[in-house]
Coordinates of C-alpha atoms (C1' of nucleotides) in Angstrom, one line a residue:
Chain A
X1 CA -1.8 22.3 21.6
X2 CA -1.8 25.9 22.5
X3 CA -1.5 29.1 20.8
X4 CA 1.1 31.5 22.7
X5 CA 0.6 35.1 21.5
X6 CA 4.0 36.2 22.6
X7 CA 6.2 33.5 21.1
X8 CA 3.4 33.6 18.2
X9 CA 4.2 29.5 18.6
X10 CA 2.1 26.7 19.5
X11 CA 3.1 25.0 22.6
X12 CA 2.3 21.7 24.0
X13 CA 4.0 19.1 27.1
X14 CA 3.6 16.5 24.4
X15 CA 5.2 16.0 21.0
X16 CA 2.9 16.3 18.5
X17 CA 3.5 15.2 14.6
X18 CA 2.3 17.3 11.3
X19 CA -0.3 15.5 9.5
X20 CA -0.9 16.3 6.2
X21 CA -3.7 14.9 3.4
X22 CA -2.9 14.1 0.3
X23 CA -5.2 12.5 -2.3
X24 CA -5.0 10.1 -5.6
X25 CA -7.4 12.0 -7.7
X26 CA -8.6 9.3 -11.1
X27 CA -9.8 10.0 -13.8
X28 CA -11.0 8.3 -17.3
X29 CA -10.6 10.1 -20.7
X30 CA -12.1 7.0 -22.5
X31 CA -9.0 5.4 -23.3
X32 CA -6.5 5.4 -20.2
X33 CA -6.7 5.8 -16.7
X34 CA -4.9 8.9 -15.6
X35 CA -4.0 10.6 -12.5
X36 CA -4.2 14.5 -11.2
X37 CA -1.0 15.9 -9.9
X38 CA 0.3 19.1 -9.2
X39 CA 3.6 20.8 -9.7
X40 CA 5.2 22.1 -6.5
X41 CA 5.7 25.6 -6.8
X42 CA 7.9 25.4 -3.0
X43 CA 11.1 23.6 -1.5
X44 CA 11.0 20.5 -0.8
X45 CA 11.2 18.9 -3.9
X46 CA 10.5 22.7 -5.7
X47 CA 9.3 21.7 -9.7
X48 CA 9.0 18.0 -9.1
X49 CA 4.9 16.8 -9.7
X50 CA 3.3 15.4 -6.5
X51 CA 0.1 14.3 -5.6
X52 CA -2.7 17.1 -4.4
X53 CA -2.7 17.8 -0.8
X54 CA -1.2 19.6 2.2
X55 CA -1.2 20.5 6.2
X56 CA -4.1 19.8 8.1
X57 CA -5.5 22.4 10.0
X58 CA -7.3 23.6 13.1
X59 CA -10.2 24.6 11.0
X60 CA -10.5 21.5 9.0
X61 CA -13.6 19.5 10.1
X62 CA -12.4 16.7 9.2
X63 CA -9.3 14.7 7.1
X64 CA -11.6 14.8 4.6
X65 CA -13.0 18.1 4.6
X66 CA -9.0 18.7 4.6
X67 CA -8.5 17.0 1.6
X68 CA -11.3 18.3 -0.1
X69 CA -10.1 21.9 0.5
X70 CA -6.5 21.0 -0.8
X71 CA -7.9 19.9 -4.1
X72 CA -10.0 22.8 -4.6
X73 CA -7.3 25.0 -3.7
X74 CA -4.8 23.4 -5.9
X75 CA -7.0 21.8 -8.8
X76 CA -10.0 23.4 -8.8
X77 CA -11.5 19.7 -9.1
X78 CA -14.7 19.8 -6.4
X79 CA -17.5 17.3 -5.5
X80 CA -16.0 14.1 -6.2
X81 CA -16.2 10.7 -4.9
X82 CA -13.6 10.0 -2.1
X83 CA -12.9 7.7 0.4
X84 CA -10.4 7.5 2.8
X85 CA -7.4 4.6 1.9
X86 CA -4.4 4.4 4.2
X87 CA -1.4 6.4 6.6
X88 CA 1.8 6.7 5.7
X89 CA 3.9 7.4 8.7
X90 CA 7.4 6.4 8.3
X91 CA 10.1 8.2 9.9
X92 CA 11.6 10.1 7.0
X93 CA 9.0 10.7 4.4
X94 CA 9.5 14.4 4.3
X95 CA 13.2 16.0 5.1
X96 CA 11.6 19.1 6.9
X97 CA 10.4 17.2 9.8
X98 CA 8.1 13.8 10.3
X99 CA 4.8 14.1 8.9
X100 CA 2.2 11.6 8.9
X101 CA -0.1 11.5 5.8
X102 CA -3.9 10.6 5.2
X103 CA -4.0 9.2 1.7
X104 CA -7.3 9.5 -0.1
X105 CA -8.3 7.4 -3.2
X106 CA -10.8 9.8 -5.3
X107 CA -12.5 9.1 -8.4
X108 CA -13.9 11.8 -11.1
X109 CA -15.8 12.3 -14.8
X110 CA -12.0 14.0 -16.2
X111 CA -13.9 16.1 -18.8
X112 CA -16.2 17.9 -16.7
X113 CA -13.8 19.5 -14.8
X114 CA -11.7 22.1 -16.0
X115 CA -8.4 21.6 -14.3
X116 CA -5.9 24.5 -13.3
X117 CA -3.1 25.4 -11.2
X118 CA -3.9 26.8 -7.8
X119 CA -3.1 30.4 -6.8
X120 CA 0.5 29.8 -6.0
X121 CA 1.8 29.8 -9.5
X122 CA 1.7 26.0 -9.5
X123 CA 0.7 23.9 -11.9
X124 CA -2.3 20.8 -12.2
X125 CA -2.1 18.4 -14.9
X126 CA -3.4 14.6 -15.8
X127 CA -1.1 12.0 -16.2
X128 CA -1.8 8.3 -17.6
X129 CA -1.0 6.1 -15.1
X130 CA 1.1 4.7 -17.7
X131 CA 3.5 7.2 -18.1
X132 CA 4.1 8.8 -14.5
X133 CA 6.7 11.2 -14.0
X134 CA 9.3 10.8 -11.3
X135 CA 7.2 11.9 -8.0
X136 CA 8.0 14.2 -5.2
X137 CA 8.5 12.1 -1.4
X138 CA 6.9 8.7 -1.3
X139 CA 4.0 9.9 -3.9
X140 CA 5.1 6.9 -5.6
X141 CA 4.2 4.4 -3.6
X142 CA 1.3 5.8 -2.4
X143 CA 0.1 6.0 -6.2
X144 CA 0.7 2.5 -6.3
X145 CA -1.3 1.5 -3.0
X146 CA -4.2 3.3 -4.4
X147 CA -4.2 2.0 -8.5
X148 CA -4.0 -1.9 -6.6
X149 CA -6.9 -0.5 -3.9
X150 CA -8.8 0.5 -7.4
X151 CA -8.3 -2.8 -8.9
X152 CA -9.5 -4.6 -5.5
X153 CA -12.6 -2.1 -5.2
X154 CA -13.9 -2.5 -8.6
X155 CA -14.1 -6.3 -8.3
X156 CA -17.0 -6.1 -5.8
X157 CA -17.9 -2.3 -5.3
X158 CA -19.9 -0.6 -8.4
X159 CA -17.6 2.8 -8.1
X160 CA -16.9 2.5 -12.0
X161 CA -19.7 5.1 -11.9
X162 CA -18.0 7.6 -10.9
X163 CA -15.6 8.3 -13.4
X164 CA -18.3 8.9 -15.8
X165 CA -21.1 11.0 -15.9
X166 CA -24.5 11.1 -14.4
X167 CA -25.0 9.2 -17.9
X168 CA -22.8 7.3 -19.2
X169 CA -23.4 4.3 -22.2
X170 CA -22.2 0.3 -21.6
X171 CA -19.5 0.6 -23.7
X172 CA -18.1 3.3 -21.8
X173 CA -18.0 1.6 -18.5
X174 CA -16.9 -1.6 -20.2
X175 CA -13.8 0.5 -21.4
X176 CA -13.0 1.8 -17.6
X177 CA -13.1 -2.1 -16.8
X178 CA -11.1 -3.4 -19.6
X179 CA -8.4 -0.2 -18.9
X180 CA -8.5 -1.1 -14.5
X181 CA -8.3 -4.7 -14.7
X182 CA -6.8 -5.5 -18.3
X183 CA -7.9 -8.8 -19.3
X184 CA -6.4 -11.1 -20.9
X185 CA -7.0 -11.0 -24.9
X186 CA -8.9 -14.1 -25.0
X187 CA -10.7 -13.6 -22.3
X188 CA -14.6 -13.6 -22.7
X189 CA -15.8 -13.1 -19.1
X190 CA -14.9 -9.9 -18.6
X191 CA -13.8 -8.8 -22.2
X192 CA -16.6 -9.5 -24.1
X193 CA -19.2 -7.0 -23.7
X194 CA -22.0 -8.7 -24.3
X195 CA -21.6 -11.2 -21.1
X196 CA -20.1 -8.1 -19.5
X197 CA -23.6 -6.0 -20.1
X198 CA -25.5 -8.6 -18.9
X199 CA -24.0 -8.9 -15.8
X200 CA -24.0 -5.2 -15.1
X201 CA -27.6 -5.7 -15.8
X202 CA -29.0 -8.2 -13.3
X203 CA -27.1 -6.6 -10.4
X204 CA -30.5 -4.4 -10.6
X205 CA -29.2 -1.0 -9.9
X206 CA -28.5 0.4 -13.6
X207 CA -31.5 2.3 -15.0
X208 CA -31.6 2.7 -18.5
X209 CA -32.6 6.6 -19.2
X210 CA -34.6 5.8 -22.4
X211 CA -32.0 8.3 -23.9
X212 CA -29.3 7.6 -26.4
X213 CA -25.9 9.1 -27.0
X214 CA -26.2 10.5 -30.4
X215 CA -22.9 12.0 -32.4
X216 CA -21.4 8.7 -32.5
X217 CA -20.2 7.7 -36.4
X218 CA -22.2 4.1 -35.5
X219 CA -25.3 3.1 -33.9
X220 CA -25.9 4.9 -31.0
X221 CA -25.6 3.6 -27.6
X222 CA -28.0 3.8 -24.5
X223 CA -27.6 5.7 -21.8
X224 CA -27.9 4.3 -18.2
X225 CA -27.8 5.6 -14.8
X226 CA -26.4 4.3 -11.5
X227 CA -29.4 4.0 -9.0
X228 CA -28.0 4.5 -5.8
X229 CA -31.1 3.7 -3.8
X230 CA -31.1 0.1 -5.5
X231 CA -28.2 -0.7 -4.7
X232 CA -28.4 0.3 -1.2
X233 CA -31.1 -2.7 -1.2
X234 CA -29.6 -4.8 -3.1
X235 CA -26.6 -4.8 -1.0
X236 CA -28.8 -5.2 2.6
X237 CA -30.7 -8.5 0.5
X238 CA -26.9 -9.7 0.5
X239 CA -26.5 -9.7 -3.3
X240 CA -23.1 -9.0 -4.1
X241 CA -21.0 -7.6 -6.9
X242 CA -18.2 -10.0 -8.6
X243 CA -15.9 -9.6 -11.9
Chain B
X1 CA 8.3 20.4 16.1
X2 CA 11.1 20.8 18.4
X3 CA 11.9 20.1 21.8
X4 CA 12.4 23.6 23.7
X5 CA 14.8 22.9 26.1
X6 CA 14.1 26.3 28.6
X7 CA 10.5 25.7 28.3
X8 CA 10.4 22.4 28.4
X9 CA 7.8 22.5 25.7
X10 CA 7.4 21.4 21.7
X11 CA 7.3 24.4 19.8
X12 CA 6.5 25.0 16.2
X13 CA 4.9 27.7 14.0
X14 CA 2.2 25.6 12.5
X15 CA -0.2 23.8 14.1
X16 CA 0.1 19.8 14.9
X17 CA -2.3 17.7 16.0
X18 CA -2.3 15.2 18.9
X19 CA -2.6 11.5 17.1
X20 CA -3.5 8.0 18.6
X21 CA -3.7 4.9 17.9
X22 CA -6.6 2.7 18.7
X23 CA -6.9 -1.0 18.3
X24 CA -10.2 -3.0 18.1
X25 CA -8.9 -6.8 19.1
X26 CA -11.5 -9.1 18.5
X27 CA -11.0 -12.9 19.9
X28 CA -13.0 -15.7 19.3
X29 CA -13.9 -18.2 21.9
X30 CA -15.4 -21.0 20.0
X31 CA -19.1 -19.4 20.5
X32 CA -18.9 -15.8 20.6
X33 CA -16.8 -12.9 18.8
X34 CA -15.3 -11.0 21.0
X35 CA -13.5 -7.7 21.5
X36 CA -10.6 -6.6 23.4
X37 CA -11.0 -3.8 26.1
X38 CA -8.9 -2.1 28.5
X39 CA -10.4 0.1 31.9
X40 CA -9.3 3.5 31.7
X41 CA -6.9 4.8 34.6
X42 CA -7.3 8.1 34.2
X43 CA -9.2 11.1 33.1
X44 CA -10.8 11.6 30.8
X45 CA -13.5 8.4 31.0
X46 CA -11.6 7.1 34.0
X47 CA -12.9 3.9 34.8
X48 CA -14.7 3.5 32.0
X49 CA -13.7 1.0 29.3
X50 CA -12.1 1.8 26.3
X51 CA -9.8 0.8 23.1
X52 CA -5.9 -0.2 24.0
X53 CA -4.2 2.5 22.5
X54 CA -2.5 6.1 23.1
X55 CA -0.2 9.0 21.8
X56 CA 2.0 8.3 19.3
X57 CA 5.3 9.2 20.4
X58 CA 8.5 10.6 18.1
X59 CA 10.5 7.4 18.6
X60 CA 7.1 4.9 16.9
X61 CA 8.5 3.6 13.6
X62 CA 5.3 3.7 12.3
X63 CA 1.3 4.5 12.9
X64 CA 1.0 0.3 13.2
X65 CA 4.3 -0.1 15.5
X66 CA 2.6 2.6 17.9
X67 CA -0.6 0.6 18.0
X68 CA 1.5 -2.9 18.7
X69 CA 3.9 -1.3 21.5
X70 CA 0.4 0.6 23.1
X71 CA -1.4 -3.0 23.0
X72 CA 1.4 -4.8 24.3
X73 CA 1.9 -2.3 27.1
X74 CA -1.6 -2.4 28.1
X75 CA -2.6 -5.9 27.8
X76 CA 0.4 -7.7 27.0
X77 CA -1.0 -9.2 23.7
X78 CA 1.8 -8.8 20.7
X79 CA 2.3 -10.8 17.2
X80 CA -1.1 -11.0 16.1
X81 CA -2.7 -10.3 12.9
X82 CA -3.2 -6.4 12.5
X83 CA -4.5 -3.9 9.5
X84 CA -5.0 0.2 9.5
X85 CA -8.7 0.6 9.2
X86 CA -9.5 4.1 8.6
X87 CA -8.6 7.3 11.2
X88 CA -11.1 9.5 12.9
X89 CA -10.6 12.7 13.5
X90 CA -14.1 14.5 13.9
X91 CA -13.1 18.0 16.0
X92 CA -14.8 17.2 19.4
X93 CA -13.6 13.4 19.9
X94 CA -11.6 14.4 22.7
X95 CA -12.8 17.0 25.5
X96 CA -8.5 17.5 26.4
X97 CA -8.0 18.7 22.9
X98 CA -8.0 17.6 19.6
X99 CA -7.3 14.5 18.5
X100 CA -6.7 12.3 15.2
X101 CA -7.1 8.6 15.9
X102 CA -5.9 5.8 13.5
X103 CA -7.7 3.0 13.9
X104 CA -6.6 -0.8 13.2
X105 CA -8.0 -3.8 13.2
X106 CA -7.1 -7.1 14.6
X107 CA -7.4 -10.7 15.1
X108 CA -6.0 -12.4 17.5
X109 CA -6.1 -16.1 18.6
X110 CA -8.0 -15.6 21.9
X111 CA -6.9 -18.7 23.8
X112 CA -3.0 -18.6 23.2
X113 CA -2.8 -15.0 25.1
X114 CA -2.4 -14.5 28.8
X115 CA -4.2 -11.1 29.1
X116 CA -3.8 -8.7 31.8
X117 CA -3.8 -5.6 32.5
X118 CA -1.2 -3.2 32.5
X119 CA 1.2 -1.3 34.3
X120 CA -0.5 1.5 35.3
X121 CA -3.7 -0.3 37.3
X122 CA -5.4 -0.7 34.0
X123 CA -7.8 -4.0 33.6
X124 CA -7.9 -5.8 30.1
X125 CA -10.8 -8.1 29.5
X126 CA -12.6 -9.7 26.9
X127 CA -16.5 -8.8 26.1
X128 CA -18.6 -10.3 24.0
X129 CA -19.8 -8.4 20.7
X130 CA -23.0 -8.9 21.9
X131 CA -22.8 -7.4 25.3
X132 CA -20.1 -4.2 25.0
X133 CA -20.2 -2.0 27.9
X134 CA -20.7 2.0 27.4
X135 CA -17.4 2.9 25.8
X136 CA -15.1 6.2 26.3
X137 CA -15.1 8.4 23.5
X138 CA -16.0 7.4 20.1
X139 CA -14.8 4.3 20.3
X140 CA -18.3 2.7 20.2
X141 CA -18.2 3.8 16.3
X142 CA -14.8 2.6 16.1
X143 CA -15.9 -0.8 17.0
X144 CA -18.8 -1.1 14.9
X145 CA -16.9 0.2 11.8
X146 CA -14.6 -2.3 12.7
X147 CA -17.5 -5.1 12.4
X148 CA -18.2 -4.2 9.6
X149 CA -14.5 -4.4 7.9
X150 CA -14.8 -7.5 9.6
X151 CA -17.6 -8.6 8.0
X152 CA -17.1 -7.4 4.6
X153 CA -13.2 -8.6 5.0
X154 CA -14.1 -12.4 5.6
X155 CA -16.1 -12.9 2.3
X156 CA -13.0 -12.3 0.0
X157 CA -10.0 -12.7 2.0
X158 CA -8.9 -15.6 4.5
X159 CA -8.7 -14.2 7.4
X160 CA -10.7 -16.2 9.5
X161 CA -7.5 -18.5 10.0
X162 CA -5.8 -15.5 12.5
X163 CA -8.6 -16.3 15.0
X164 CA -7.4 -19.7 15.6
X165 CA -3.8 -21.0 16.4
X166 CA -1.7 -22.6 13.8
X167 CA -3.4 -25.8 13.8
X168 CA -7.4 -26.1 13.4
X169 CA -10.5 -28.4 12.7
X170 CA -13.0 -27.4 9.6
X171 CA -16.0 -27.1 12.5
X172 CA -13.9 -24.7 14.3
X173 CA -13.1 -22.6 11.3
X174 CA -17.4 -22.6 10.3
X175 CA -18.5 -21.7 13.9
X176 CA -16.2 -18.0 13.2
X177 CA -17.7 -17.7 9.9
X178 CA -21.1 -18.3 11.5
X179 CA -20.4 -16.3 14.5
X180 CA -19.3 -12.9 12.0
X181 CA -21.8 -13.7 9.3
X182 CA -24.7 -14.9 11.2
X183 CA -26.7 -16.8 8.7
X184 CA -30.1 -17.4 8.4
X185 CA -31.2 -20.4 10.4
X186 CA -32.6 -22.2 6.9
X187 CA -29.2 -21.2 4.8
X188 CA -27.6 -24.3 3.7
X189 CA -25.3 -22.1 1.2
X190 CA -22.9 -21.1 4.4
X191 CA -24.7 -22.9 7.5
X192 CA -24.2 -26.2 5.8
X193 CA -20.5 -27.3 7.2
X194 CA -20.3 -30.1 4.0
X195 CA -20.8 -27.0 1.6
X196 CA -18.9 -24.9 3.9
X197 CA -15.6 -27.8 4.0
X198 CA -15.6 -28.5 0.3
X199 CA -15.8 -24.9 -0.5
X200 CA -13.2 -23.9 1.7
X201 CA -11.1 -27.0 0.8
X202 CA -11.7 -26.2 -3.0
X203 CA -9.4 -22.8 -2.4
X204 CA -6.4 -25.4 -2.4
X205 CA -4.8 -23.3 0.1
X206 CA -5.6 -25.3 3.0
X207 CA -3.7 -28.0 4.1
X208 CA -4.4 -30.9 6.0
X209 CA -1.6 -31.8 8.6
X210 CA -2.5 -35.3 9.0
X211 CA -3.3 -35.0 13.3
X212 CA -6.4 -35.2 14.5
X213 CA -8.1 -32.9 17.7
X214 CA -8.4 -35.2 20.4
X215 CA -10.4 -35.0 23.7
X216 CA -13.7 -34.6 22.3
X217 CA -16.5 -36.7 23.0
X218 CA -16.8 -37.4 19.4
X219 CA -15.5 -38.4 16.4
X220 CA -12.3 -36.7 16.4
X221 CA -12.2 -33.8 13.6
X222 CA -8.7 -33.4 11.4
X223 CA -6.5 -30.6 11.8
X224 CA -5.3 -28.3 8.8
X225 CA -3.0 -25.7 8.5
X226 CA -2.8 -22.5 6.3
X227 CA -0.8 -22.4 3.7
X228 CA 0.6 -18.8 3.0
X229 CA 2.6 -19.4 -0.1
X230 CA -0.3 -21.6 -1.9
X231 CA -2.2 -18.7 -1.0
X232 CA -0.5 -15.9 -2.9
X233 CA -0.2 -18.4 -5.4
X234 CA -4.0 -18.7 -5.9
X235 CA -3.7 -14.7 -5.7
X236 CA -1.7 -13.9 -8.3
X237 CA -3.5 -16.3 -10.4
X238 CA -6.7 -14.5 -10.1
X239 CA -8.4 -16.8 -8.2
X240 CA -11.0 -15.2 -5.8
X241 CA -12.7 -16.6 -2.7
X242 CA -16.1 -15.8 -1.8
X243 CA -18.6 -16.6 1.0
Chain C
dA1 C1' -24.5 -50.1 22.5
dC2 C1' -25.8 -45.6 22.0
dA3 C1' -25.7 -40.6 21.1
dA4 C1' -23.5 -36.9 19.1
dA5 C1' -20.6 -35.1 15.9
dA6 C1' -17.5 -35.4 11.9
dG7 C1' -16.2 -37.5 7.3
dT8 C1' -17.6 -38.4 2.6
dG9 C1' -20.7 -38.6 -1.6
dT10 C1' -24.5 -37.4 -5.0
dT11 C1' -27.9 -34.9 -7.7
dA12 C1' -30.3 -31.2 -9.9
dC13 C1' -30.4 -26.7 -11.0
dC14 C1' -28.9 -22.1 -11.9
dG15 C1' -25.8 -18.9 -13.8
dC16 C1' -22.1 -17.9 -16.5
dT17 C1' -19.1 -18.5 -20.4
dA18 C1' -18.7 -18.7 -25.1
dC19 C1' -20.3 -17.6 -29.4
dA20 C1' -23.8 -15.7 -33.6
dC21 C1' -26.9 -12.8 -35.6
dC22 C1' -29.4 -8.6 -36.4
dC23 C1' -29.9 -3.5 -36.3
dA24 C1' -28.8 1.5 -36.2
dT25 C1' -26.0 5.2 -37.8
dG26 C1' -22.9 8.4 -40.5
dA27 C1' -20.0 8.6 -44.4
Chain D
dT1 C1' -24.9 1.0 -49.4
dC2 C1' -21.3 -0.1 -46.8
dA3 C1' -18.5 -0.3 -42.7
dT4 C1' -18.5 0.0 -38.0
dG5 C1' -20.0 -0.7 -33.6
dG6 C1' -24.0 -1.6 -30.5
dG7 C1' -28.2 -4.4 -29.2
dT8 C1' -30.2 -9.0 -28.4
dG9 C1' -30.4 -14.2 -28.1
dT10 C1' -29.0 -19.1 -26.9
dA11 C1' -26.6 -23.6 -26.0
dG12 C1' -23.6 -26.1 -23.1
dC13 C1' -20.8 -26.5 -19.3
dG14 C1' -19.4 -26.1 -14.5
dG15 C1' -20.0 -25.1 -9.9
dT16 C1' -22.6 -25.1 -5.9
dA17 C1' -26.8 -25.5 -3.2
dA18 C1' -29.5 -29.0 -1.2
dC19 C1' -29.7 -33.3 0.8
dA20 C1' -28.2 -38.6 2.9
dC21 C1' -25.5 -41.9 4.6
dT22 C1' -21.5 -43.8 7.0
dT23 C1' -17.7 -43.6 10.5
dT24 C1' -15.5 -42.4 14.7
dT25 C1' -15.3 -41.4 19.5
dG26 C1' -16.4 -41.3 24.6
dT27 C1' -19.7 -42.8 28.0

DNA sequence: ACAAAAGTGTTACCGCTACACCCATGA
DNA sequence: TCATGGGTGTAGCGGTAACACTTTTGT
């Protein structure tokens, strides 16, 4: 696709579709999941919330890189956890013309960001995941695709981590499991924290930091850290991750 | 984008990015894994072997229907088993301009399809994962990420089934987990083919049809079929295979 | 009858579920 | 000191890894 400086159009033989990125930015606030969207500030779908995200463009490394940008721009939110979950590339997704979207599934520690709108007067807010407001084109669904991709990746992958902090205590992450995967009431394998802890523990890869959580009304809590490297190994041993 | 009709070119103020589809096939032959290539007919690469796939074209329902019409064209395969994978679209993939690929994945009963090449003086042929020739592109990463989703795919979801036609003996079934997961000589957790049966028969979604292979110059294994519905049954239940 | 491969059965162990008790902290 | 929540321990059960024997088939 070329660049004609006359027509100041670009010009190809070959139809060529928009692609745009758009991401599904979690986060935890110790209570409910919630998601990051933005208030559109331009028509289509002018004042309706949507998810994060936008045009690709020549200067974009990559999709990613893309959709990193677009949440900076528009949130502010940087340096998170992402990974790249599906297309959507329907016919009529977006009224202007057809677009075909990369969706990205991203997870982040909610309160160490400080969230705003982006420079064009819109608007960035969290929403619990239990509460959505109606969403602009097929946000919706893609919402949907990435909470059940969530629930799938947290049964075998350790990415819990990341919606905590560098530190983060057991009951904190047994909270993010309980509020992804709600268990039954009487369940003990996953709701009871002890059996949960336990199991967290033998996978190998959570250092305790010899610190505690202080501040807390109760007994204080340990704090633990993810150790990446150990679970690189444990993973090439073959051990896997199951809840 | 729109079609200029005096120029005879697509026109639009914003920039928009070529897109394929690529498809890593992989066929199994009762020993080996194998993968589905086709012989490039033109520049660039021509003659070298590459991914079935192309440009997606305004009138392709959808990213996956691109990828079945381009495989069908090319190698006259169609109704198989298929899943996006992830796209690629890196800024120097192609050396004509650049490109976003989406990638699928897909599995394909090697046996039942007549494969040839296709209109254009294209070859199709099968190659063994373990002896790929040089590939066009980036499609050698494509492939091996493509292993991988293979690899990690099999130990939670039956998929294994889409390798084989409708009907199939328990040996049959072990040789493609063996054949993907290559197990150590002295495992007896996955190599073993009593542990692997029960196992596999324990999910409840496998069904026995009653016929038996014949032909063999042994003891004639049963056939089993499997059983979709039981299957999301099982799902929804919670119920989890792992290998 | 024999060889090769498939069907079926059994045991012992490990890990997880289920449940109880003790300890630290702030009010 | 009391209430709340977090840390640690243990018994019993179930599933599965490890292993053996019998049955079928074609030559």
């Amino acid at each position: 696709m070329k660049y004609n400086e006359k027509t100041k159009l670009w010009e190809s033989p070959y139809w060529h579709p928009a692609v745009t990125t758009d991401a599904v930015v979690f986060g935890f606030d110790g209570e409910q999941l919630n998601v990051l969207l933005i208030q559109r500030g331009l028509e289509p779908y002018k004042n309706m919330w949507a998810l994060p995200g936008g045009f690709m463009r020549p200067d974009d490394e990559s999709a990613q890189a893309c959709a990193s940008r677009e949440l900076r721009e528009e949130t502010d939110v940087s340096d998170i956890y992402m990974e790249e979950m599906q297309t959507f590339s329907h016919c009529n997704r977006d009224p202007r013309e057809r677009v075909i979207t990369i969706a990205f599934f991203a997870l982040v520690a909610k309160d160490q960001y400080h969230v705003r709108g982006g420079d064009d007067a819109t608007k960035a807010k969290w929403f619990s995941i239990k509460d959505l407001p109606e969403l602009a084109f097929d946000h919706k669904d893609i919402v949907a695709l990435a909470l059940e991709r969530l629930r799938q990746r947290i049964h075998f992958e350790p990415i819990g981590f990341h919606l905590l902090g560098k530190e983060f205590t057991m009951p904190q992450l047994h909270n993010i499991y309980k509020a992804i995967l709600d268990p039954p009431e009487n369940d003990t394998k996953l709701g009871d924290r002890r059996n949960f802890q336990k199991k967290m523990l033998n996978l190998g890869y959570i250092r305790e930091t010899g610190r505690k959580e202080t501040g807390n009304p109760h007994r204080s809590p340990k704090l633990y850290t993810f150790d990446e490297e150990a679970y690189q190994q444990a993973k090439k041993i073959g051990m896997r991750l199951e809840f």
